[in-house]
Amino acid sequence: MKKPFIGVPIGDPAGIGPEIVVKSIAGEDTNSYANTVIFGDKKVLENAIKICDLDLEIKVIEDVKDGVYNNKTLNLIDLDNIDMDKFEFGKVSGMCGKASYEYVEKSVEFALDKKIDAVATTSINKEAFKAGNVPYIGHTEVLEALTNTHNPLTMFQVRDLRVFFLSRHVSLRKACDLVTEENMYDFIVRSKQSLDELGIKNGKLAVAGLNPHCGEHGLFGNEERYIEKAIERAKTDGIDVIGPIGADSVFFFGLQGKYDAVLSLYHDQGHIATKTVDFHKTISITNNMPFLRTSVDHGTAFDIAGKNIADEISLVEAIRLAAEYAPKFGK
């Protein structure tokens, strides 16, 4: 089968992004999944190759067709936007924040122009974004703006467990307030649409409960009544969805393959479930955009940047999933 082209922006140059990128390219698995195109700075990547002591050549390209795709060659769209005299590992830098934004921006441009089939992102730093006058909090907000997408939906995958999130970075108090019938109904519909986009047709969804034991009929809270009403509406529309199911069991059954996806009602509920299964192989997937985006689910790890300690397994898995889903995406 023809391997898809996956674009990988290197993230914040002062973090572990450059190291995990070069390690991923040098490994044999990545090349078996995809033709990987890197968006970054040649000088930064040369430094990372030296630090990691890898036998890897950088080939600067302008078009993905010019690349040589094997584990000895890193095909690079070089933005040449880092002054190495001012560069320092593990430090918040406006220069690096702005550069990391530009790598994502360029990869999105390629994806929208159909030059690559999907994007697998590495980590950015929110403080560096701010220092570099980037007007966004993080990747999701950047992608939302660059693709003109309203409220893209996040999904985590680890092994066979897929988890969607009703809310992201809000307080637990606000997350509970967001559990309304209308929000839940919209969430169920959008999650079903996202599974369809990924090529999982007629997927079975399970909604987690919010309260202990799903509230025990109002003894421990009554938010579940809104969830139940939303589920009934969705069923009327032909969506295969059940719940609410206690959060202490629903993720386990999702991992066993009983459901195609579990709907988590707040950030940590789903994060804890997925990362406990396998912290390093939990991958974030952004849906409802013109193209597929996967991402590592770790930060810039400034404390170990430049030390050849960082493990590339999360990025390899992000590239693998991007390559797996990209041919089906939107079909």
mmCIF file of N, CA and C in Angstrom, residues 61-147:
data_model
loop_
_atom_site.group_PDB
_atom_site.id
_atom_site.type_symbol
_atom_site.label_atom_id
_atom_site.label_comp_id
_atom_site.label_asym_id
_atom_site.label_seq_id
_atom_site.Cartn_x
_atom_site.Cartn_y
_atom_site.Cartn_z
ATOM 1 N N ILE A 61 13.951 20.071 1.624
ATOM 2 C CA ILE A 61 13.082 19.930 0.456
ATOM 3 C C ILE A 61 12.078 21.080 0.424
ATOM 4 N N GLU A 62 11.509 21.313 -0.729
ATOM 5 C CA GLU A 62 10.433 22.287 -0.877
ATOM 6 C C GLU A 62 9.108 21.600 -1.168
ATOM 7 N N ASP A 63 9.190 20.392 -1.705
ATOM 8 C CA ASP A 63 7.997 19.620 -2.033
ATOM 9 C C ASP A 63 8.192 18.201 -1.511
ATOM 10 N N VAL A 64 7.132 17.584 -0.997
ATOM 11 C CA VAL A 64 7.263 16.241 -0.422
ATOM 12 C C VAL A 64 7.741 15.222 -1.453
ATOM 13 N N LYS A 65 7.500 15.481 -2.724
ATOM 14 C CA LYS A 65 7.941 14.566 -3.773
ATOM 15 C C LYS A 65 9.455 14.543 -3.926
ATOM 16 N N ASP A 66 10.123 15.555 -3.368
ATOM 17 C CA ASP A 66 11.578 15.619 -3.460
ATOM 18 C C ASP A 66 12.273 14.789 -2.375
ATOM 19 N N GLY A 67 11.502 14.248 -1.455
ATOM 20 C CA GLY A 67 12.090 13.565 -0.315
ATOM 21 C C GLY A 67 12.609 12.174 -0.614
ATOM 22 N N VAL A 68 13.510 11.722 0.257
ATOM 23 C CA VAL A 68 14.008 10.346 0.236
ATOM 24 C C VAL A 68 13.581 9.740 1.569
ATOM 25 N N TYR A 69 12.703 8.763 1.520
ATOM 26 C CA TYR A 69 12.043 8.316 2.749
ATOM 27 C C TYR A 69 12.599 6.982 3.237
ATOM 28 N N ASN A 70 13.513 7.112 4.202
ATOM 29 C CA ASN A 70 14.078 5.957 4.889
ATOM 30 C C ASN A 70 14.568 6.411 6.256
ATOM 31 N N ASN A 71 15.107 5.501 7.045
ATOM 32 C CA ASN A 71 15.507 5.875 8.403
ATOM 33 C C ASN A 71 16.923 6.438 8.481
ATOM 34 N N LYS A 72 17.473 6.808 7.327
ATOM 35 C CA LYS A 72 18.772 7.475 7.290
ATOM 36 C C LYS A 72 18.637 8.923 6.837
ATOM 37 N N THR A 73 17.424 9.308 6.432
ATOM 38 C CA THR A 73 17.210 10.636 5.862
ATOM 39 C C THR A 73 16.048 11.342 6.544
ATOM 40 N N LEU A 74 16.291 12.553 7.005
ATOM 41 C CA LEU A 74 15.242 13.405 7.574
ATOM 42 C C LEU A 74 14.881 14.455 6.534
ATOM 43 N N ASN A 75 13.668 14.383 6.023
ATOM 44 C CA ASN A 75 13.212 15.318 4.990
ATOM 45 C C ASN A 75 12.606 16.541 5.663
ATOM 46 N N LEU A 76 13.193 17.697 5.401
ATOM 47 C CA LEU A 76 12.896 18.902 6.165
ATOM 48 C C LEU A 76 12.391 20.059 5.311
ATOM 49 N N ILE A 77 11.277 20.640 5.735
ATOM 50 C CA ILE A 77 10.874 21.961 5.267
ATOM 51 C C ILE A 77 11.518 22.933 6.253
ATOM 52 N N ASP A 78 12.558 23.605 5.816
ATOM 53 C CA ASP A 78 13.397 24.415 6.714
ATOM 54 C C ASP A 78 12.893 25.856 6.786
ATOM 55 N N LEU A 79 12.428 26.246 7.963
ATOM 56 C CA LEU A 79 11.960 27.618 8.140
ATOM 57 C C LEU A 79 13.089 28.560 8.576
ATOM 58 N N ASP A 80 14.216 27.995 8.978
ATOM 59 C CA ASP A 80 15.414 28.783 9.289
ATOM 60 C C ASP A 80 15.079 29.994 10.167
ATOM 61 N N ASN A 81 14.466 29.740 11.334
ATOM 62 C CA ASN A 81 13.972 30.834 12.169
ATOM 63 C C ASN A 81 14.527 30.836 13.598
ATOM 64 N N ILE A 82 15.665 30.168 13.799
ATOM 65 C CA ILE A 82 16.294 30.157 15.118
ATOM 66 C C ILE A 82 17.729 30.685 15.033
ATOM 67 N N ASP A 83 18.051 31.649 15.877
ATOM 68 C CA ASP A 83 19.408 32.166 16.010
ATOM 69 C C ASP A 83 20.097 31.337 17.093
ATOM 70 N N MET A 84 21.010 30.463 16.682
ATOM 71 C CA MET A 84 21.636 29.542 17.639
ATOM 72 C C MET A 84 22.511 30.266 18.657
ATOM 73 N N ASP A 85 22.935 31.487 18.369
ATOM 74 C CA ASP A 85 23.703 32.267 19.348
ATOM 75 C C ASP A 85 22.840 32.683 20.535
ATOM 76 N N LYS A 86 21.528 32.742 20.325
ATOM 77 C CA LYS A 86 20.605 33.119 21.393
ATOM 78 C C LYS A 86 19.836 31.916 21.947
ATOM 79 N N PHE A 87 20.059 30.767 21.342
ATOM 80 C CA PHE A 87 19.287 29.575 21.709
ATOM 81 C C PHE A 87 19.808 28.937 22.989
ATOM 82 N N GLU A 88 18.867 28.457 23.826
ATOM 83 C CA GLU A 88 19.238 27.765 25.055
ATOM 84 C C GLU A 88 18.165 26.733 25.378
ATOM 85 N N PHE A 89 18.617 25.502 25.649
ATOM 86 C CA PHE A 89 17.673 24.449 26.015
ATOM 87 C C PHE A 89 16.995 24.747 27.351
ATOM 88 N N GLY A 90 15.747 24.320 27.459
ATOM 89 C CA GLY A 90 15.057 24.331 28.739
ATOM 90 C C GLY A 90 14.647 25.689 29.254
ATOM 91 N N LYS A 91 14.639 26.700 28.390
ATOM 92 C CA LYS A 91 14.284 28.053 28.817
ATOM 93 C C LYS A 91 13.114 28.578 27.992
ATOM 94 N N VAL A 92 12.218 29.297 28.658
ATOM 95 C CA VAL A 92 11.132 29.951 27.941
ATOM 96 C C VAL A 92 11.721 31.067 27.085
ATOM 97 N N SER A 93 11.398 31.028 25.810
ATOM 98 C CA SER A 93 11.976 31.983 24.869
ATOM 99 C C SER A 93 10.921 32.428 23.871
ATOM 100 N N GLY A 94 10.795 33.738 23.694
ATOM 101 C CA GLY A 94 9.881 34.269 22.692
ATOM 102 C C GLY A 94 10.270 33.831 21.300
ATOM 103 N N MET A 95 11.573 33.762 21.042
ATOM 104 C CA MET A 95 12.053 33.317 19.737
ATOM 105 C C MET A 95 11.572 31.890 19.447
ATOM 106 N N CYS A 96 11.698 31.013 20.441
ATOM 107 C CA CYS A 96 11.302 29.614 20.251
ATOM 108 C C CYS A 96 9.777 29.469 20.207
ATOM 109 N N GLY A 97 9.073 30.266 20.994
ATOM 110 C CA GLY A 97 7.616 30.220 20.959
ATOM 111 C C GLY A 97 7.080 30.617 19.601
ATOM 112 N N LYS A 98 7.614 31.696 19.055
ATOM 113 C CA LYS A 98 7.188 32.158 17.732
ATOM 114 C C LYS A 98 7.562 31.129 16.657
ATOM 115 N N ALA A 99 8.764 30.565 16.790
ATOM 116 C CA ALA A 99 9.208 29.560 15.821
ATOM 117 C C ALA A 99 8.309 28.328 15.838
ATOM 118 N N SER A 100 7.937 27.881 17.042
ATOM 119 C CA SER A 100 7.097 26.679 17.137
ATOM 120 C C SER A 100 5.729 26.918 16.506
ATOM 121 N N TYR A 101 5.210 28.128 16.656
ATOM 122 C CA TYR A 101 3.955 28.472 15.992
ATOM 123 C C TYR A 101 4.117 28.408 14.471
ATOM 124 N N GLU A 102 5.227 28.924 13.969
ATOM 125 C CA GLU A 102 5.450 28.965 12.528
ATOM 126 C C GLU A 102 5.589 27.560 11.933
ATOM 127 N N TYR A 103 6.137 26.616 12.707
ATOM 128 C CA TYR A 103 6.223 25.237 12.220
ATOM 129 C C TYR A 103 4.828 24.637 12.053
ATOM 130 N N VAL A 104 3.973 24.876 13.040
ATOM 131 C CA VAL A 104 2.597 24.382 12.947
ATOM 132 C C VAL A 104 1.876 25.058 11.787
ATOM 133 N N GLU A 105 2.034 26.358 11.681
ATOM 134 C CA GLU A 105 1.376 27.126 10.616
ATOM 135 C C GLU A 105 1.751 26.575 9.237
ATOM 136 N N LYS A 106 3.024 26.292 9.039
ATOM 137 C CA LYS A 106 3.489 25.789 7.742
ATOM 138 C C LYS A 106 2.942 24.387 7.479
ATOM 139 N N SER A 107 2.903 23.541 8.506
ATOM 140 C CA SER A 107 2.378 22.192 8.321
ATOM 141 C C SER A 107 0.892 22.232 7.980
ATOM 142 N N VAL A 108 0.156 23.156 8.595
ATOM 143 C CA VAL A 108 -1.270 23.320 8.282
ATOM 144 C C VAL A 108 -1.453 23.767 6.832
ATOM 145 N N GLU A 109 -0.595 24.680 6.398
ATOM 146 C CA GLU A 109 -0.648 25.139 5.003
ATOM 147 C C GLU A 109 -0.489 23.961 4.044
ATOM 148 N N PHE A 110 0.472 23.085 4.342
ATOM 149 C CA PHE A 110 0.701 21.911 3.500
ATOM 150 C C PHE A 110 -0.504 20.972 3.543
ATOM 151 N N ALA A 111 -1.090 20.799 4.725
ATOM 152 C CA ALA A 111 -2.240 19.900 4.864
ATOM 153 C C ALA A 111 -3.449 20.431 4.118
ATOM 154 N N LEU A 112 -3.706 21.726 4.230
ATOM 155 C CA LEU A 112 -4.848 22.327 3.534
ATOM 156 C C LEU A 112 -4.673 22.276 2.019
ATOM 157 N N ASP A 113 -3.404 22.313 1.572
ATOM 158 C CA ASP A 113 -3.120 22.227 0.136
ATOM 159 C C ASP A 113 -3.027 20.781 -0.354
ATOM 160 N N LYS A 114 -3.312 19.830 0.548
ATOM 161 C CA LYS A 114 -3.299 18.394 0.228
ATOM 162 C C LYS A 114 -1.910 17.879 -0.146
ATOM 163 N N LYS A 115 -0.871 18.573 0.308
ATOM 164 C CA LYS A 115 0.492 18.110 0.049
ATOM 165 C C LYS A 115 0.907 17.025 1.042
ATOM 166 N N ILE A 116 0.287 17.038 2.211
ATOM 167 C CA ILE A 116 0.467 15.972 3.186
ATOM 168 C C ILE A 116 -0.917 15.475 3.596
ATOM 169 N N ASP A 117 -0.968 14.269 4.114
ATOM 170 C CA ASP A 117 -2.258 13.642 4.412
ATOM 171 C C ASP A 117 -2.738 13.881 5.839
ATOM 172 N N ALA A 118 -1.823 14.196 6.744
ATOM 173 C CA ALA A 118 -2.178 14.443 8.141
ATOM 174 C C ALA A 118 -1.005 15.123 8.820
ATOM 175 N N VAL A 119 -1.260 15.623 10.031
ATOM 176 C CA VAL A 119 -0.218 16.288 10.827
ATOM 177 C C VAL A 119 -0.127 15.596 12.181
ATOM 178 N N ALA A 120 1.098 15.309 12.606
ATOM 179 C CA ALA A 120 1.349 14.753 13.946
ATOM 180 C C ALA A 120 2.225 15.755 14.694
ATOM 181 N N THR A 121 1.664 16.408 15.700
ATOM 182 C CA THR A 121 2.383 17.490 16.365
ATOM 183 C C THR A 121 3.166 17.016 17.583
ATOM 184 N N THR A 122 4.254 17.719 17.847
ATOM 185 C CA THR A 122 5.013 17.560 19.079
ATOM 186 C C THR A 122 4.615 18.710 20.007
ATOM 187 N N SER A 123 5.306 18.868 21.115
ATOM 188 C CA SER A 123 4.835 19.777 22.167
ATOM 189 C C SER A 123 5.306 21.223 21.976
ATOM 190 N N ILE A 124 4.397 22.134 22.319
ATOM 191 C CA ILE A 124 4.714 23.561 22.379
ATOM 192 C C ILE A 124 4.661 24.008 23.843
ATOM 193 N N ASN A 125 5.112 25.224 24.109
ATOM 194 C CA ASN A 125 5.106 25.752 25.472
ATOM 195 C C ASN A 125 4.239 27.011 25.508
ATOM 196 N N LYS A 126 3.235 27.012 26.368
ATOM 197 C CA LYS A 126 2.278 28.119 26.415
ATOM 198 C C LYS A 126 2.945 29.434 26.817
ATOM 199 N N GLU A 127 3.893 29.370 27.757
ATOM 200 C CA GLU A 127 4.595 30.595 28.170
ATOM 201 C C GLU A 127 5.440 31.149 27.032
ATOM 202 N N ALA A 128 6.056 30.246 26.269
ATOM 203 C CA ALA A 128 6.870 30.688 25.134
ATOM 204 C C ALA A 128 5.999 31.295 24.042
ATOM 205 N N PHE A 129 4.809 30.721 23.837
ATOM 206 C CA PHE A 129 3.853 31.326 22.907
ATOM 207 C C PHE A 129 3.587 32.778 23.312
ATOM 208 N N LYS A 130 3.308 32.961 24.587
ATOM 209 C CA LYS A 130 2.996 34.308 25.077
ATOM 210 C C LYS A 130 4.192 35.237 24.908
ATOM 211 N N ALA A 131 5.388 34.746 25.228
ATOM 212 C CA ALA A 131 6.601 35.561 25.097
ATOM 213 C C ALA A 131 6.883 35.921 23.640
ATOM 214 N N GLY A 132 6.444 35.050 22.723
ATOM 215 C CA GLY A 132 6.654 35.294 21.300
ATOM 216 C C GLY A 132 5.495 36.024 20.643
ATOM 217 N N ASN A 133 4.564 36.538 21.485
ATOM 218 C CA ASN A 133 3.398 37.288 21.001
ATOM 219 C C ASN A 133 2.514 36.465 20.067
ATOM 220 N N VAL A 134 2.453 35.158 20.337
ATOM 221 C CA VAL A 134 1.527 34.295 19.604
ATOM 222 C C VAL A 134 0.172 34.394 20.304
ATOM 223 N N PRO A 135 -0.874 34.795 19.613
ATOM 224 C CA PRO A 135 -2.151 35.104 20.270
ATOM 225 C C PRO A 135 -3.043 33.892 20.533
ATOM 226 N N TYR A 136 -2.440 32.753 20.864
ATOM 227 C CA TYR A 136 -3.220 31.544 21.135
ATOM 228 C C TYR A 136 -2.672 30.847 22.364
ATOM 229 N N ILE A 137 -3.525 30.072 23.038
ATOM 230 C CA ILE A 137 -3.101 29.365 24.246
ATOM 231 C C ILE A 137 -2.318 28.107 23.909
ATOM 232 N N GLY A 138 -2.758 27.391 22.882
ATOM 233 C CA GLY A 138 -2.114 26.120 22.557
ATOM 234 C C GLY A 138 -2.477 25.633 21.173
ATOM 235 N N HIS A 139 -2.133 24.370 20.915
ATOM 236 C CA HIS A 139 -2.323 23.788 19.594
ATOM 237 C C HIS A 139 -3.771 23.841 19.117
ATOM 238 N N THR A 140 -4.702 23.450 19.974
ATOM 239 C CA THR A 140 -6.091 23.363 19.549
ATOM 240 C C THR A 140 -6.600 24.709 19.068
ATOM 241 N N GLU A 141 -6.257 25.761 19.807
ATOM 242 C CA GLU A 141 -6.704 27.107 19.434
ATOM 243 C C GLU A 141 -6.038 27.572 18.141
ATOM 244 N N VAL A 142 -4.763 27.206 17.953
ATOM 245 C CA VAL A 142 -4.065 27.540 16.715
ATOM 246 C C VAL A 142 -4.747 26.862 15.525
ATOM 247 N N LEU A 143 -5.011 25.577 15.672
ATOM 248 C CA LEU A 143 -5.618 24.812 14.592
ATOM 249 C C LEU A 143 -7.028 25.311 14.288
ATOM 250 N N GLU A 144 -7.746 25.665 15.340
ATOM 251 C CA GLU A 144 -9.097 26.202 15.173
ATOM 252 C C GLU A 144 -9.068 27.452 14.303
ATOM 253 N N ALA A 145 -8.090 28.327 14.574
ATOM 254 C CA ALA A 145 -7.991 29.581 13.823
ATOM 255 C C ALA A 145 -7.495 29.356 12.396
ATOM 256 N N LEU A 146 -6.454 28.553 12.247
ATOM 257 C CA LEU A 146 -5.840 28.369 10.931
ATOM 258 C C LEU A 146 -6.717 27.589 9.964
ATOM 259 N N THR A 147 -7.603 26.762 10.493
ATOM 260 C CA THR A 147 -8.483 25.973 9.626
ATOM 261 C C THR A 147 -9.908 26.507 9.589
#
